[in-house]
mmCIF file of C-alpha atoms and ligand atoms in Angstrom:
data_model
loop_
_atom_site.group_PDB
_atom_site.id
_atom_site.type_symbol
_atom_site.label_atom_id
_atom_site.label_comp_id
_atom_site.label_asym_id
_atom_site.label_seq_id
_atom_site.Cartn_x
_atom_site.Cartn_y
_atom_site.Cartn_z
ATOM 1 C CA UNK V 191 -26.491 46.888 51.292
ATOM 2 C CA UNK V 192 -26.946 50.532 50.450
ATOM 3 C CA UNK V 193 -23.547 51.938 49.485
ATOM 4 C CA UNK V 194 -22.284 55.234 48.146
ATOM 5 C CA UNK V 195 -20.074 53.403 45.643
ATOM 6 C CA UNK V 196 -20.772 50.112 43.885
ATOM 7 C CA UNK V 197 -19.006 47.293 45.717
ATOM 8 C CA UNK V 198 -16.254 45.442 43.884
ATOM 9 C CA UNK V 199 -15.170 42.004 45.078
ATOM 10 C CA UNK V 200 -12.153 40.435 43.394
ATOM 11 C CA UNK V 201 -10.688 36.964 43.828
ATOM 12 C CA UNK V 202 -6.897 36.859 43.766
ATOM 13 C CA UNK V 203 -6.079 33.258 42.956
ATOM 14 C CA UNK V 204 -2.336 33.889 43.284
ATOM 15 C CA UNK V 205 -0.159 31.009 41.962
ATOM 16 C CA UNK V 206 -2.959 28.452 42.116
ATOM 17 C CA UNK V 207 -5.127 26.466 39.696
ATOM 18 C CA UNK V 208 -4.319 24.520 36.569
ATOM 19 C CA UNK V 209 -6.355 25.511 33.523
ATOM 20 C CA UNK V 210 -8.755 22.629 34.166
ATOM 21 C CA UNK V 211 -9.200 23.639 37.820
ATOM 22 C CA UNK V 212 -9.655 27.282 36.854
ATOM 23 C CA UNK V 213 -12.394 26.393 34.397
ATOM 24 C CA UNK V 214 -14.199 24.270 36.940
ATOM 25 C CA UNK V 215 -14.097 27.065 39.506
ATOM 26 C CA UNK V 216 -15.271 29.760 37.137
ATOM 27 C CA UNK V 217 -18.101 27.620 35.752
ATOM 28 C CA UNK V 218 -19.348 27.056 39.292
ATOM 29 C CA UNK V 219 -19.075 30.774 40.072
ATOM 30 C CA UNK V 220 -20.961 31.701 36.943
ATOM 31 C CA UNK V 221 -23.773 29.429 38.019
ATOM 32 C CA UNK V 222 -23.791 30.539 41.690
ATOM 33 C CA UNK V 223 -23.593 34.249 40.971
ATOM 34 C CA UNK V 224 -25.768 34.551 37.871
ATOM 35 C CA UNK V 225 -28.319 36.797 39.596
ATOM 36 C CA UNK V 226 -25.954 39.266 41.252
ATOM 37 C CA UNK V 227 -26.107 42.748 39.774
ATOM 38 C CA UNK V 228 -25.337 44.881 42.806
ATOM 39 C CA UNK V 229 -21.627 43.979 43.021
ATOM 40 C CA UNK V 230 -18.830 44.108 40.457
ATOM 41 C CA UNK V 231 -17.359 40.598 40.487
ATOM 42 C CA UNK V 232 -13.788 39.970 39.338
ATOM 43 C CA UNK V 233 -11.648 36.835 39.164
ATOM 44 C CA UNK V 234 -7.864 37.078 38.817
ATOM 45 C CA UNK V 235 -6.503 33.702 37.667
ATOM 46 C CA UNK V 236 -2.829 33.080 36.878
ATOM 47 C CA UNK V 237 -1.732 34.224 33.392
ATOM 48 C CA UNK V 238 -1.829 30.661 32.089
ATOM 49 C CA UNK V 239 -5.592 30.380 32.617
ATOM 50 C CA UNK V 240 -6.682 33.878 31.524
ATOM 51 C CA UNK V 241 -7.488 33.047 27.939
ATOM 52 C CA UNK V 242 -9.710 30.060 28.662
ATOM 53 C CA UNK V 243 -11.399 31.644 31.669
ATOM 54 C CA UNK V 244 -12.161 34.673 29.466
ATOM 55 C CA UNK V 245 -14.125 32.467 27.100
ATOM 56 C CA UNK V 246 -16.225 30.941 29.876
ATOM 57 C CA UNK V 247 -17.185 34.277 31.466
ATOM 58 C CA UNK V 248 -17.809 36.173 28.250
ATOM 59 C CA UNK V 249 -21.183 37.903 28.439
ATOM 60 C CA UNK V 250 -21.605 37.077 32.145
ATOM 61 C CA UNK V 251 -21.525 39.350 35.201
ATOM 62 C CA UNK V 252 -17.979 38.202 36.058
ATOM 63 C CA UNK V 253 -15.030 40.291 34.885
ATOM 64 C CA UNK V 254 -11.457 39.209 34.393
ATOM 65 C CA UNK V 255 -8.385 40.548 36.180
ATOM 66 C CA UNK V 256 -4.668 39.753 35.993
ATOM 67 C CA UNK V 257 -2.326 39.636 38.968
ATOM 68 C CA UNK V 258 0.554 41.681 37.552
ATOM 69 C CA UNK V 259 1.912 43.183 34.328
ATOM 70 C CA UNK V 260 4.995 44.905 32.992
ATOM 71 C CA UNK V 261 5.484 48.661 33.155
ATOM 72 C CA UNK V 262 6.762 48.442 29.555
ATOM 73 C CA UNK V 263 4.996 48.138 26.255
ATOM 74 C CA UNK V 264 5.726 45.116 24.020
ATOM 75 C CA UNK V 265 9.440 44.588 23.378
ATOM 76 C CA UNK V 266 12.568 42.827 24.531
ATOM 77 C CA UNK V 267 11.567 42.027 28.132
ATOM 78 C CA UNK V 268 11.919 38.262 28.504
ATOM 79 C CA UNK V 269 9.304 36.675 30.725
ATOM 80 C CA UNK V 270 7.138 39.784 31.017
ATOM 81 C CA UNK V 271 3.540 40.445 29.956
ATOM 82 C CA UNK V 272 2.445 43.807 28.512
ATOM 83 C CA UNK V 273 -0.863 45.504 29.293
ATOM 84 C CA UNK V 274 -1.839 45.312 25.619
ATOM 85 C CA UNK V 275 -1.546 41.524 25.738
ATOM 86 C CA UNK V 276 -3.927 41.399 28.680
ATOM 87 C CA UNK V 277 -6.359 43.703 26.935
ATOM 88 C CA UNK V 278 -6.462 41.325 24.006
ATOM 89 C CA UNK V 279 -7.741 38.597 26.368
ATOM 90 C CA UNK V 280 -10.591 40.809 27.616
ATOM 91 C CA UNK V 281 -8.802 41.437 30.903
ATOM 92 C CA UNK V 282 -10.329 44.521 32.497
ATOM 93 C CA UNK V 283 -8.500 44.808 35.834
ATOM 94 C CA UNK V 284 -4.942 44.230 36.968
ATOM 95 C CA UNK V 285 -3.679 43.849 40.535
ATOM 96 C CA UNK V 286 -0.548 45.939 41.032
ATOM 97 C CA UNK V 287 1.884 46.146 43.931
ATOM 98 C CA UNK V 288 0.481 43.245 45.907
ATOM 99 C CA UNK V 289 2.434 42.922 49.154
ATOM 100 C CA UNK V 290 3.796 39.563 47.998
ATOM 101 C CA UNK V 291 5.308 41.294 44.958
ATOM 102 C CA UNK V 292 6.524 44.203 47.080
ATOM 103 C CA UNK V 293 8.217 41.640 49.343
ATOM 104 C CA UNK V 294 9.500 38.943 46.948
ATOM 105 C CA UNK V 295 10.077 40.973 43.773
ATOM 106 C CA UNK V 296 11.036 44.152 45.650
ATOM 107 C CA UNK V 297 8.472 46.224 43.757
ATOM 108 C CA UNK V 298 8.689 49.892 44.684
ATOM 109 C CA UNK V 299 5.997 52.561 44.695
ATOM 110 C CA UNK V 300 7.759 54.166 41.736
ATOM 111 C CA UNK V 301 7.565 50.957 39.715
ATOM 112 C CA UNK V 302 3.935 50.443 40.710
ATOM 113 C CA UNK V 303 3.071 53.987 39.558
ATOM 114 C CA UNK V 304 4.683 53.254 36.170
ATOM 115 C CA UNK V 305 2.669 50.061 35.894
ATOM 116 C CA UNK V 306 -0.515 51.914 36.836
ATOM 117 C CA UNK V 307 0.105 54.458 34.096
ATOM 118 C CA UNK V 308 0.789 51.701 31.564
ATOM 119 C CA UNK V 309 -2.401 49.927 32.654
ATOM 120 C CA UNK V 310 -4.505 53.046 32.104
ATOM 121 C CA UNK V 311 -2.864 53.652 28.751
ATOM 122 C CA UNK V 312 -4.151 50.227 27.707
ATOM 123 C CA UNK V 313 -7.609 50.851 29.254
ATOM 124 C CA UNK V 314 -7.083 48.434 32.134
ATOM 125 C CA UNK V 315 -8.222 49.384 35.628
ATOM 126 C CA UNK V 316 -5.451 48.890 38.181
ATOM 127 C CA UNK V 317 -6.142 47.525 41.651
ATOM 128 C CA UNK V 318 -3.275 49.112 43.559
ATOM 129 C CA UNK V 319 -2.432 47.374 46.832
ATOM 130 C CA UNK V 320 -1.165 49.173 49.913
ATOM 131 C CA UNK V 321 -0.785 48.105 53.521
ATOM 132 C CA UNK V 322 1.434 48.099 56.566
ATOM 133 C CA UNK V 323 3.346 45.220 58.159
ATOM 134 C CA UNK V 324 2.747 44.179 61.748
ATOM 135 C CA UNK V 325 6.003 45.840 62.853
ATOM 136 C CA UNK V 326 4.940 49.080 61.185
ATOM 137 C CA UNK V 327 1.512 48.967 62.843
ATOM 138 C CA UNK V 328 3.025 48.263 66.249
ATOM 139 C CA UNK V 329 5.465 51.147 65.784
ATOM 140 C CA UNK V 330 2.535 53.493 65.122
ATOM 141 C CA UNK V 331 3.576 54.005 61.501
ATOM 142 C CA UNK V 332 0.446 52.755 59.721
ATOM 143 C CA UNK V 333 -0.667 56.155 58.429
ATOM 144 C CA UNK V 334 2.838 57.166 57.396
ATOM 145 C CA UNK V 335 3.276 53.915 55.419
ATOM 146 C CA UNK V 336 -0.136 54.234 53.768
ATOM 147 C CA UNK V 337 0.527 57.864 52.837
ATOM 148 C CA UNK V 338 3.902 57.014 51.258
ATOM 149 C CA UNK V 339 2.451 54.064 49.341
ATOM 150 C CA UNK V 340 -0.695 55.817 48.115
ATOM 151 C CA UNK V 341 1.190 58.979 47.084
ATOM 152 C CA UNK V 342 4.036 57.050 45.447
ATOM 153 C CA UNK V 343 2.044 54.434 43.630
ATOM 154 C CA UNK V 344 -0.599 56.814 42.246
ATOM 155 C CA UNK V 345 1.890 59.438 41.105
ATOM 156 C CA UNK V 346 1.247 60.874 37.655
ATOM 157 C CA UNK V 347 -2.377 59.721 37.422
ATOM 158 C CA UNK V 348 -4.970 62.229 36.237
ATOM 159 C CA UNK V 349 -8.169 62.689 38.224
ATOM 160 C CA UNK V 350 -10.080 60.724 35.602
ATOM 161 C CA UNK V 351 -7.560 57.879 35.921
ATOM 162 C CA UNK V 352 -7.684 58.029 39.715
ATOM 163 C CA UNK V 353 -11.441 57.418 39.626
ATOM 164 C CA UNK V 354 -10.784 54.332 37.491
ATOM 165 C CA UNK V 355 -8.116 53.089 39.912
ATOM 166 C CA UNK V 356 -9.133 50.810 42.753
ATOM 167 C CA UNK V 357 -7.105 50.909 45.927
ATOM 168 C CA UNK V 358 -6.862 47.725 47.960
ATOM 169 C CA UNK V 359 -5.980 48.245 51.614
ATOM 170 C CA UNK V 360 -4.362 44.988 52.672
ATOM 171 C CA UNK V 361 -2.640 44.983 56.044
ATOM 172 C CA UNK V 362 0.261 42.599 55.460
ATOM 173 C CA UNK V 363 -0.284 40.967 58.857
ATOM 174 C CA UNK V 364 -3.797 39.946 57.816
ATOM 175 C CA UNK V 365 -2.907 38.305 54.499
ATOM 176 C CA UNK V 366 -3.201 34.537 54.570
ATOM 177 C CA UNK V 367 -2.889 34.521 58.351
ATOM 178 C CA UNK V 368 -6.535 34.132 59.340
ATOM 179 C CA UNK V 369 -6.165 37.402 61.291
ATOM 180 C CA UNK V 370 -8.591 39.943 59.890
ATOM 181 C CA UNK V 371 -8.434 43.618 60.740
ATOM 182 C CA UNK V 372 -11.357 44.543 62.971
ATOM 183 C CA UNK V 373 -14.067 46.495 61.211
ATOM 184 C CA UNK V 374 -12.932 49.552 63.173
ATOM 185 C CA UNK V 375 -9.307 49.105 62.067
ATOM 186 C CA UNK V 376 -10.385 48.645 58.458
ATOM 187 C CA UNK V 377 -12.714 51.648 58.441
ATOM 188 C CA UNK V 378 -10.065 53.804 60.137
ATOM 189 C CA UNK V 379 -7.453 52.956 57.497
ATOM 190 C CA UNK V 380 -9.930 53.383 54.635
ATOM 191 C CA UNK V 381 -11.100 56.755 55.962
ATOM 192 C CA UNK V 382 -7.466 57.823 56.250
ATOM 193 C CA UNK V 383 -6.801 56.819 52.640
ATOM 194 C CA UNK V 384 -9.917 58.660 51.455
ATOM 195 C CA UNK V 385 -8.846 61.757 53.388
ATOM 196 C CA UNK V 386 -5.492 61.568 51.669
ATOM 197 C CA UNK V 387 -7.192 61.283 48.277
ATOM 198 C CA UNK V 388 -9.176 64.437 49.089
ATOM 199 C CA UNK V 389 -5.837 66.220 49.577
ATOM 200 C CA UNK V 390 -4.253 64.711 46.456
ATOM 201 C CA UNK V 391 -7.303 65.067 44.183
ATOM 202 C CA UNK V 392 -10.415 66.861 45.440
ATOM 203 C CA UNK V 393 -13.395 65.918 47.579
ATOM 204 C CA UNK V 394 -15.710 64.959 44.695
ATOM 205 C CA UNK V 395 -13.090 62.819 42.966
ATOM 206 C CA UNK V 396 -11.976 61.154 46.200
ATOM 207 C CA UNK V 397 -15.554 60.169 46.987
ATOM 208 C CA UNK V 398 -15.742 58.243 43.721
ATOM 209 C CA UNK V 399 -12.623 56.122 44.294
ATOM 210 C CA UNK V 400 -13.331 52.582 45.431
ATOM 211 C CA UNK V 401 -11.203 51.204 48.251
ATOM 212 C CA UNK V 402 -11.252 47.435 48.801
ATOM 213 C CA UNK V 403 -10.255 45.679 52.002
ATOM 214 C CA UNK V 404 -8.098 42.569 51.747
ATOM 215 C CA UNK V 405 -6.642 40.147 54.282
ATOM 216 C CA UNK V 406 -8.382 36.956 55.427
ATOM 217 C CA UNK V 407 -11.798 38.002 54.119
ATOM 218 C CA UNK V 408 -14.209 35.088 54.473
ATOM 219 C CA UNK V 409 -17.984 34.532 54.365
ATOM 220 C CA UNK V 410 -18.289 35.120 58.116
ATOM 221 C CA UNK V 411 -16.660 38.576 58.164
ATOM 222 C CA UNK V 412 -17.355 39.943 54.674
ATOM 223 C CA UNK V 413 -20.671 41.585 55.419
ATOM 224 C CA UNK V 414 -19.511 43.455 58.477
ATOM 225 C CA UNK V 415 -16.344 44.682 56.763
ATOM 226 C CA UNK V 416 -18.167 45.876 53.662
ATOM 227 C CA UNK V 417 -20.884 47.572 55.697
ATOM 228 C CA UNK V 418 -18.315 50.171 56.763
ATOM 229 C CA UNK V 419 -18.835 53.482 54.964
ATOM 230 C CA UNK V 420 -15.395 53.629 53.310
ATOM 231 C CA UNK V 421 -15.007 49.907 52.571
ATOM 232 C CA UNK V 422 -16.109 49.488 48.963
ATOM 233 C CA UNK V 423 -15.428 45.827 48.408
ATOM 234 C CA UNK V 424 -12.902 43.102 49.066
ATOM 235 C CA UNK V 425 -9.793 41.564 47.563
ATOM 236 C CA UNK V 426 -10.014 37.913 48.529
ATOM 237 C CA UNK V 427 -7.163 35.400 48.424
ATOM 238 C CA UNK V 428 -7.629 31.995 50.062
ATOM 239 C CA UNK V 429 -11.418 32.114 50.213
ATOM 240 C CA UNK V 430 -11.628 32.849 46.469
ATOM 241 C CA UNK V 431 -10.168 29.453 45.575
ATOM 242 C CA UNK V 432 -13.461 27.677 46.220
ATOM 243 C CA UNK V 433 -16.679 28.640 44.487
ATOM 244 C CA UNK V 434 -18.792 28.184 47.585
ATOM 245 C CA UNK V 435 -16.850 30.535 49.847
ATOM 246 C CA UNK V 436 -16.223 33.208 47.188
ATOM 247 C CA UNK V 437 -19.866 33.175 46.122
ATOM 248 C CA UNK V 438 -20.950 33.384 49.750
ATOM 249 C CA UNK V 439 -18.740 36.426 50.345
ATOM 250 C CA UNK V 440 -20.399 38.157 47.422
ATOM 251 C CA UNK V 441 -23.924 37.121 48.366
ATOM 252 C CA UNK V 442 -23.324 38.244 51.954
ATOM 253 C CA UNK V 443 -22.307 41.688 50.735
ATOM 254 C CA UNK V 444 -25.503 42.340 48.781
HETATM 255 P P1 PGA B 751 -6.072 36.245 51.861
HETATM 256 O O1 PGA B 751 -5.257 37.059 50.746
HETATM 257 O O2 PGA B 751 -7.538 36.525 51.630
HETATM 258 O O3 PGA B 751 -5.708 34.805 51.632
HETATM 259 O O4 PGA B 751 -5.624 36.760 53.194
HETATM 260 C C1 PGA B 751 -5.659 38.347 50.361
HETATM 261 C C2 PGA B 751 -4.695 38.867 49.314
HETATM 262 O O5 PGA B 751 -3.506 38.623 49.424
HETATM 263 O O6 PGA B 751 -5.112 39.550 48.347
#
């Protein structure tokens, strides 16, 4: 696939996989995907498996991501994980503001922007998630919601940091539901986000930002979604838990 920006496909394993299961999955992926150079490949295991997965993928074409981090540096924050600690494990990406965290942990755009700044300060690339609920879409508020989330969660980032920030458009109604946005709906939302980035940054910078689509991405729909001009990759949940389906998504996007 000939794309303006290099595709990035990340697997969000969420709260799944023991260390043993994680190692089995990542060993299979390493084998299946050894020849892929055209796509940036990322796996985001739970914190408990990061260290051992890091050792298996060292030197391979698979990068490591975390699913969350603290907005604070090391200190008295019981139960939290600082960006520096992730960096030590060779983590390169971190998912921030996933809709599940926005919903269950009540994460706000302001908090997500603080986390994004802390991630950059530790040389991690944030994957900042945005997306509307079904009620918001049906009320015609999709663009308003996306504008508020993109503006709020990327606040304070320099242009150089913005280029190193990945935005994941994940319509909440498509996550884990089997309902994927149509390619037209995805492209429309991605083009809107890019237009907003042109306003917030500048045309040249906005064209360099990668915007992933997420929400029930599977082998059968990945190619069509990623063939859209403003869809620069995928954030995959359920289908990233098995080597075969995640590898197929990536192979189908090449
Ligand atoms: P899903 O999850 O692929 O299972 O819909 C996507 C996500 O939540 O990142």
